[in-house]
Amino acid sequence: MKKSKKVVFSLLLLFFIYLIIRNIDLMQVYYDVRLANYTYLLASFIVLGLSYLVWNYRLYFIINQHKKVKFFSILPILMSGVLVNTITPMASTGGEPIKSYLLKKHHKIKGAKALALVGLDKFYNLSIHSFIVIYSF
């Protein structure tokens, strides 16, 4: 990437960060953090971390049926997909192509196969959520 493109990208990034944080009252954030129950905060981080590890294990299990990979080599791919899912407007669908691309690039899995493996993981995810919704009523 040329230096001028990097500068333009950096300026755009700073502009968008400014748009996001311009209306945040930092004193209110400070007071809210002081009043937070750190036990619950720590517990939520632990549960979130464990859920990502379980999700990583599921993706690892699916991929490992077709190509031997290391457990923690899948985690950055999963987290890249989660990041894209978080920032794209159409939530929970933007990260799958990224995961497929990264599987193809880093683990030499053919594109269609990588997309199918990631799609299978997404299907399992939707199945689990559908089960929970159906049986929660």
mmCIF file with all atom_site columns, C-alpha atoms in Angstrom:
data_model
loop_
_atom_site.group_PDB
_atom_site.id
_atom_site.type_symbol
_atom_site.label_atom_id
_atom_site.label_alt_id
_atom_site.label_comp_id
_atom_site.label_asym_id
_atom_site.label_entity_id
_atom_site.label_seq_id
_atom_site.pdbx_PDB_ins_code
_atom_site.Cartn_x
_atom_site.Cartn_y
_atom_site.Cartn_z
_atom_site.occupancy
_atom_site.B_iso_or_equiv
_atom_site.pdbx_formal_charge
_atom_site.auth_seq_id
_atom_site.auth_comp_id
_atom_site.auth_asym_id
_atom_site.auth_atom_id
_atom_site.pdbx_PDB_model_num
ATOM 1   C CA . MET A 1 1   ? 0.000   0.000   0.000  1.00 0.00 ? 1   MET A CA 1
ATOM 2   C CA . LYS A 1 2   ? 1.363   3.379   -0.934 1.00 0.00 ? 2   LYS A CA 1
ATOM 3   C CA . LYS A 1 3   ? 2.177   5.855   1.796  1.00 0.00 ? 3   LYS A CA 1
ATOM 4   C CA . SER A 1 4   ? -0.530  8.296   0.637  1.00 0.00 ? 4   SER A CA 1
ATOM 5   C CA . LYS A 1 5   ? -3.180  5.559   0.852  1.00 0.00 ? 5   LYS A CA 1
ATOM 6   C CA . LYS A 1 6   ? -2.034  4.726   4.375  1.00 0.00 ? 6   LYS A CA 1
ATOM 7   C CA . VAL A 1 7   ? -2.305  8.375   5.396  1.00 0.00 ? 7   VAL A CA 1
ATOM 8   C CA . VAL A 1 8   ? -5.799  8.690   3.897  1.00 0.00 ? 8   VAL A CA 1
ATOM 9   C CA . PHE A 1 9   ? -6.880  5.437   5.570  1.00 0.00 ? 9   PHE A CA 1
ATOM 10  C CA . SER A 1 10  ? -5.476  6.611   8.918  1.00 0.00 ? 10  SER A CA 1
ATOM 11  C CA . LEU A 1 11  ? -7.252  9.964   8.652  1.00 0.00 ? 11  LEU A CA 1
ATOM 12  C CA . LEU A 1 12  ? -10.534 8.253   7.795  1.00 0.00 ? 12  LEU A CA 1
ATOM 13  C CA . LEU A 1 13  ? -10.096 5.900   10.726 1.00 0.00 ? 13  LEU A CA 1
ATOM 14  C CA . LEU A 1 14  ? -9.447  8.800   13.103 1.00 0.00 ? 14  LEU A CA 1
ATOM 15  C CA . PHE A 1 15  ? -12.488 10.629  11.729 1.00 0.00 ? 15  PHE A CA 1
ATOM 16  C CA . PHE A 1 16  ? -14.740 7.633   12.342 1.00 0.00 ? 16  PHE A CA 1
ATOM 17  C CA . ILE A 1 17  ? -13.335 7.151   15.845 1.00 0.00 ? 17  ILE A CA 1
ATOM 18  C CA . TYR A 1 18  ? -14.083 10.819  16.526 1.00 0.00 ? 18  TYR A CA 1
ATOM 19  C CA . LEU A 1 19  ? -17.673 10.358  15.284 1.00 0.00 ? 19  LEU A CA 1
ATOM 20  C CA . ILE A 1 20  ? -18.122 7.410   17.601 1.00 0.00 ? 20  ILE A CA 1
ATOM 21  C CA . ILE A 1 21  ? -16.729 8.956   20.787 1.00 0.00 ? 21  ILE A CA 1
ATOM 22  C CA . ARG A 1 22  ? -17.703 12.620  20.379 1.00 0.00 ? 22  ARG A CA 1
ATOM 23  C CA . ASN A 1 23  ? -20.935 12.299  22.383 1.00 0.00 ? 23  ASN A CA 1
ATOM 24  C CA . ILE A 1 24  ? -19.555 10.135  25.174 1.00 0.00 ? 24  ILE A CA 1
ATOM 25  C CA . ASP A 1 25  ? -19.437 11.758  28.597 1.00 0.00 ? 25  ASP A CA 1
ATOM 26  C CA . LEU A 1 26  ? -16.088 10.556  29.948 1.00 0.00 ? 26  LEU A CA 1
ATOM 27  C CA . MET A 1 27  ? -16.904 11.557  33.524 1.00 0.00 ? 27  MET A CA 1
ATOM 28  C CA . GLN A 1 28  ? -20.046 9.415   33.406 1.00 0.00 ? 28  GLN A CA 1
ATOM 29  C CA . VAL A 1 29  ? -17.993 6.509   32.068 1.00 0.00 ? 29  VAL A CA 1
ATOM 30  C CA . TYR A 1 30  ? -15.536 6.997   34.937 1.00 0.00 ? 30  TYR A CA 1
ATOM 31  C CA . TYR A 1 31  ? -18.332 6.950   37.549 1.00 0.00 ? 31  TYR A CA 1
ATOM 32  C CA . ASP A 1 32  ? -19.972 3.920   35.956 1.00 0.00 ? 32  ASP A CA 1
ATOM 33  C CA . VAL A 1 33  ? -16.701 1.987   35.952 1.00 0.00 ? 33  VAL A CA 1
ATOM 34  C CA . ARG A 1 34  ? -16.140 2.851   39.608 1.00 0.00 ? 34  ARG A CA 1
ATOM 35  C CA . LEU A 1 35  ? -19.620 1.535   40.476 1.00 0.00 ? 35  LEU A CA 1
ATOM 36  C CA . ALA A 1 36  ? -19.265 -1.670  38.456 1.00 0.00 ? 36  ALA A CA 1
ATOM 37  C CA . ASN A 1 37  ? -19.250 -5.004  40.205 1.00 0.00 ? 37  ASN A CA 1
ATOM 38  C CA . TYR A 1 38  ? -15.871 -6.397  39.193 1.00 0.00 ? 38  TYR A CA 1
ATOM 39  C CA . THR A 1 39  ? -16.847 -9.942  40.112 1.00 0.00 ? 39  THR A CA 1
ATOM 40  C CA . TYR A 1 40  ? -19.579 -9.935  37.466 1.00 0.00 ? 40  TYR A CA 1
ATOM 41  C CA . LEU A 1 41  ? -17.290 -8.216  34.996 1.00 0.00 ? 41  LEU A CA 1
ATOM 42  C CA . LEU A 1 42  ? -14.569 -10.835 35.495 1.00 0.00 ? 42  LEU A CA 1
ATOM 43  C CA . ALA A 1 43  ? -17.123 -13.656 35.312 1.00 0.00 ? 43  ALA A CA 1
ATOM 44  C CA . SER A 1 44  ? -18.492 -12.281 32.030 1.00 0.00 ? 44  SER A CA 1
ATOM 45  C CA . PHE A 1 45  ? -14.985 -12.129 30.505 1.00 0.00 ? 45  PHE A CA 1
ATOM 46  C CA . ILE A 1 46  ? -14.292 -15.700 31.598 1.00 0.00 ? 46  ILE A CA 1
ATOM 47  C CA . VAL A 1 47  ? -17.589 -16.988 30.197 1.00 0.00 ? 47  VAL A CA 1
ATOM 48  C CA . LEU A 1 48  ? -17.068 -15.084 26.946 1.00 0.00 ? 48  LEU A CA 1
ATOM 49  C CA . GLY A 1 49  ? -13.541 -16.470 26.606 1.00 0.00 ? 49  GLY A CA 1
ATOM 50  C CA . LEU A 1 50  ? -14.755 -20.005 27.270 1.00 0.00 ? 50  LEU A CA 1
ATOM 51  C CA . SER A 1 51  ? -17.551 -19.623 24.722 1.00 0.00 ? 51  SER A CA 1
ATOM 52  C CA . TYR A 1 52  ? -15.017 -18.583 22.080 1.00 0.00 ? 52  TYR A CA 1
ATOM 53  C CA . LEU A 1 53  ? -12.878 -21.600 22.946 1.00 0.00 ? 53  LEU A CA 1
ATOM 54  C CA . VAL A 1 54  ? -15.912 -23.896 22.592 1.00 0.00 ? 54  VAL A CA 1
ATOM 55  C CA . TRP A 1 55  ? -16.780 -22.240 19.281 1.00 0.00 ? 55  TRP A CA 1
ATOM 56  C CA . ASN A 1 56  ? -13.155 -22.668 18.197 1.00 0.00 ? 56  ASN A CA 1
ATOM 57  C CA . TYR A 1 57  ? -13.286 -26.328 19.184 1.00 0.00 ? 57  TYR A CA 1
ATOM 58  C CA . ARG A 1 58  ? -16.401 -26.844 17.067 1.00 0.00 ? 58  ARG A CA 1
ATOM 59  C CA . LEU A 1 59  ? -14.744 -25.230 14.029 1.00 0.00 ? 59  LEU A CA 1
ATOM 60  C CA . TYR A 1 60  ? -11.530 -27.166 14.736 1.00 0.00 ? 60  TYR A CA 1
ATOM 61  C CA . PHE A 1 61  ? -13.491 -30.433 14.915 1.00 0.00 ? 61  PHE A CA 1
ATOM 62  C CA . ILE A 1 62  ? -15.202 -29.743 11.579 1.00 0.00 ? 62  ILE A CA 1
ATOM 63  C CA . ILE A 1 63  ? -11.984 -28.746 9.811  1.00 0.00 ? 63  ILE A CA 1
ATOM 64  C CA . ASN A 1 64  ? -9.932  -31.526 11.373 1.00 0.00 ? 64  ASN A CA 1
ATOM 65  C CA . GLN A 1 65  ? -12.198 -34.112 9.691  1.00 0.00 ? 65  GLN A CA 1
ATOM 66  C CA . HIS A 1 66  ? -10.804 -32.948 6.340  1.00 0.00 ? 66  HIS A CA 1
ATOM 67  C CA . LYS A 1 67  ? -7.333  -31.642 7.127  1.00 0.00 ? 67  LYS A CA 1
ATOM 68  C CA . LYS A 1 68  ? -5.227  -31.912 10.243 1.00 0.00 ? 68  LYS A CA 1
ATOM 69  C CA . VAL A 1 69  ? -4.807  -28.494 11.836 1.00 0.00 ? 69  VAL A CA 1
ATOM 70  C CA . LYS A 1 70  ? -3.725  -27.256 15.252 1.00 0.00 ? 70  LYS A CA 1
ATOM 71  C CA . PHE A 1 71  ? -6.392  -26.104 17.695 1.00 0.00 ? 71  PHE A CA 1
ATOM 72  C CA . PHE A 1 72  ? -4.968  -22.653 18.306 1.00 0.00 ? 72  PHE A CA 1
ATOM 73  C CA . SER A 1 73  ? -4.196  -22.043 14.626 1.00 0.00 ? 73  SER A CA 1
ATOM 74  C CA . ILE A 1 74  ? -7.956  -21.786 14.037 1.00 0.00 ? 74  ILE A CA 1
ATOM 75  C CA . LEU A 1 75  ? -8.550  -19.223 16.816 1.00 0.00 ? 75  LEU A CA 1
ATOM 76  C CA . PRO A 1 76  ? -7.215  -16.153 14.914 1.00 0.00 ? 76  PRO A CA 1
ATOM 77  C CA . ILE A 1 77  ? -9.362  -17.154 11.923 1.00 0.00 ? 77  ILE A CA 1
ATOM 78  C CA . LEU A 1 78  ? -12.428 -17.441 14.136 1.00 0.00 ? 78  LEU A CA 1
ATOM 79  C CA . MET A 1 79  ? -11.752 -14.113 15.827 1.00 0.00 ? 79  MET A CA 1
ATOM 80  C CA . SER A 1 80  ? -11.229 -12.396 12.458 1.00 0.00 ? 80  SER A CA 1
ATOM 81  C CA . GLY A 1 81  ? -14.647 -13.627 11.410 1.00 0.00 ? 81  GLY A CA 1
ATOM 82  C CA . VAL A 1 82  ? -16.166 -12.439 14.689 1.00 0.00 ? 82  VAL A CA 1
ATOM 83  C CA . LEU A 1 83  ? -14.640 -8.987  14.160 1.00 0.00 ? 83  LEU A CA 1
ATOM 84  C CA . VAL A 1 84  ? -16.072 -8.709  10.655 1.00 0.00 ? 84  VAL A CA 1
ATOM 85  C CA . ASN A 1 85  ? -19.465 -9.971  11.895 1.00 0.00 ? 85  ASN A CA 1
ATOM 86  C CA . THR A 1 86  ? -19.402 -7.264  14.532 1.00 0.00 ? 86  THR A CA 1
ATOM 87  C CA . ILE A 1 87  ? -18.581 -4.349  12.255 1.00 0.00 ? 87  ILE A CA 1
ATOM 88  C CA . THR A 1 88  ? -20.649 -5.232  9.187  1.00 0.00 ? 88  THR A CA 1
ATOM 89  C CA . PRO A 1 89  ? -24.208 -3.951  8.937  1.00 0.00 ? 89  PRO A CA 1
ATOM 90  C CA . MET A 1 90  ? -25.654 -7.376  8.103  1.00 0.00 ? 90  MET A CA 1
ATOM 91  C CA . ALA A 1 91  ? -24.664 -8.987  11.381 1.00 0.00 ? 91  ALA A CA 1
ATOM 92  C CA . SER A 1 92  ? -23.425 -12.559 11.597 1.00 0.00 ? 92  SER A CA 1
ATOM 93  C CA . THR A 1 93  ? -22.962 -13.135 7.873  1.00 0.00 ? 93  THR A CA 1
ATOM 94  C CA . GLY A 1 94  ? -19.966 -11.003 6.914  1.00 0.00 ? 94  GLY A CA 1
ATOM 95  C CA . GLY A 1 95  ? -17.331 -13.036 8.720  1.00 0.00 ? 95  GLY A CA 1
ATOM 96  C CA . GLU A 1 96  ? -17.880 -16.339 6.925  1.00 0.00 ? 96  GLU A CA 1
ATOM 97  C CA . PRO A 1 97  ? -16.202 -15.298 3.657  1.00 0.00 ? 97  PRO A CA 1
ATOM 98  C CA . ILE A 1 98  ? -13.259 -13.972 5.688  1.00 0.00 ? 98  ILE A CA 1
ATOM 99  C CA . LYS A 1 99  ? -12.949 -17.267 7.569  1.00 0.00 ? 99  LYS A CA 1
ATOM 100 C CA . SER A 1 100 ? -13.079 -19.176 4.278  1.00 0.00 ? 100 SER A CA 1
ATOM 101 C CA . TYR A 1 101 ? -10.434 -16.951 2.724  1.00 0.00 ? 101 TYR A CA 1
ATOM 102 C CA . LEU A 1 102 ? -8.140  -17.306 5.742  1.00 0.00 ? 102 LEU A CA 1
ATOM 103 C CA . LEU A 1 103 ? -8.580  -21.085 5.790  1.00 0.00 ? 103 LEU A CA 1
ATOM 104 C CA . LYS A 1 104 ? -7.638  -21.152 2.129  1.00 0.00 ? 104 LYS A CA 1
ATOM 105 C CA . LYS A 1 105 ? -4.659  -18.864 2.641  1.00 0.00 ? 105 LYS A CA 1
ATOM 106 C CA . HIS A 1 106 ? -3.182  -20.269 5.861  1.00 0.00 ? 106 HIS A CA 1
ATOM 107 C CA . HIS A 1 107 ? -4.199  -23.929 5.753  1.00 0.00 ? 107 HIS A CA 1
ATOM 108 C CA . LYS A 1 108 ? -4.229  -24.514 1.991  1.00 0.00 ? 108 LYS A CA 1
ATOM 109 C CA . ILE A 1 109 ? -7.855  -25.692 1.946  1.00 0.00 ? 109 ILE A CA 1
ATOM 110 C CA . LYS A 1 110 ? -9.536  -25.228 -1.428 1.00 0.00 ? 110 LYS A CA 1
ATOM 111 C CA . GLY A 1 111 ? -11.913 -22.264 -1.587 1.00 0.00 ? 111 GLY A CA 1
ATOM 112 C CA . ALA A 1 112 ? -15.170 -24.184 -2.111 1.00 0.00 ? 112 ALA A CA 1
ATOM 113 C CA . LYS A 1 113 ? -14.259 -26.689 0.579  1.00 0.00 ? 113 LYS A CA 1
ATOM 114 C CA . ALA A 1 114 ? -13.310 -23.939 3.027  1.00 0.00 ? 114 ALA A CA 1
ATOM 115 C CA . LEU A 1 115 ? -16.617 -22.180 2.362  1.00 0.00 ? 115 LEU A CA 1
ATOM 116 C CA . ALA A 1 116 ? -18.497 -25.448 2.868  1.00 0.00 ? 116 ALA A CA 1
ATOM 117 C CA . LEU A 1 117 ? -16.700 -26.116 6.175  1.00 0.00 ? 117 LEU A CA 1
ATOM 118 C CA . VAL A 1 118 ? -17.437 -22.623 7.453  1.00 0.00 ? 118 VAL A CA 1
ATOM 119 C CA . GLY A 1 119 ? -21.026 -22.963 6.208  1.00 0.00 ? 119 GLY A CA 1
ATOM 120 C CA . LEU A 1 120 ? -21.362 -26.210 8.155  1.00 0.00 ? 120 LEU A CA 1
ATOM 121 C CA . ASP A 1 121 ? -20.143 -24.432 11.285 1.00 0.00 ? 121 ASP A CA 1
ATOM 122 C CA . LYS A 1 122 ? -22.710 -21.680 10.665 1.00 0.00 ? 122 LYS A CA 1
ATOM 123 C CA . PHE A 1 123 ? -25.423 -24.326 10.196 1.00 0.00 ? 123 PHE A CA 1
ATOM 124 C CA . TYR A 1 124 ? -24.519 -25.900 13.557 1.00 0.00 ? 124 TYR A CA 1
ATOM 125 C CA . ASN A 1 125 ? -24.603 -22.472 15.152 1.00 0.00 ? 125 ASN A CA 1
ATOM 126 C CA . LEU A 1 126 ? -28.051 -21.694 13.733 1.00 0.00 ? 126 LEU A CA 1
ATOM 127 C CA . SER A 1 127 ? -29.310 -25.153 14.715 1.00 0.00 ? 127 SER A CA 1
ATOM 128 C CA . ILE A 1 128 ? -28.245 -24.666 18.311 1.00 0.00 ? 128 ILE A CA 1
ATOM 129 C CA . HIS A 1 129 ? -29.831 -21.212 18.477 1.00 0.00 ? 129 HIS A CA 1
ATOM 130 C CA . SER A 1 130 ? -33.041 -22.473 16.869 1.00 0.00 ? 130 SER A CA 1
ATOM 131 C CA . PHE A 1 131 ? -33.226 -25.327 19.381 1.00 0.00 ? 131 PHE A CA 1
ATOM 132 C CA . ILE A 1 132 ? -32.825 -22.924 22.266 1.00 0.00 ? 132 ILE A CA 1
ATOM 133 C CA . VAL A 1 133 ? -35.479 -20.535 20.908 1.00 0.00 ? 133 VAL A CA 1
ATOM 134 C CA . ILE A 1 134 ? -37.990 -23.311 20.170 1.00 0.00 ? 134 ILE A CA 1
ATOM 135 C CA . TYR A 1 135 ? -37.642 -25.024 23.526 1.00 0.00 ? 135 TYR A CA 1
ATOM 136 C CA . SER A 1 136 ? -37.448 -21.878 25.620 1.00 0.00 ? 136 SER A CA 1
ATOM 137 C CA . PHE A 1 137 ? -41.145 -21.162 25.240 1.00 0.00 ? 137 PHE A CA 1
#
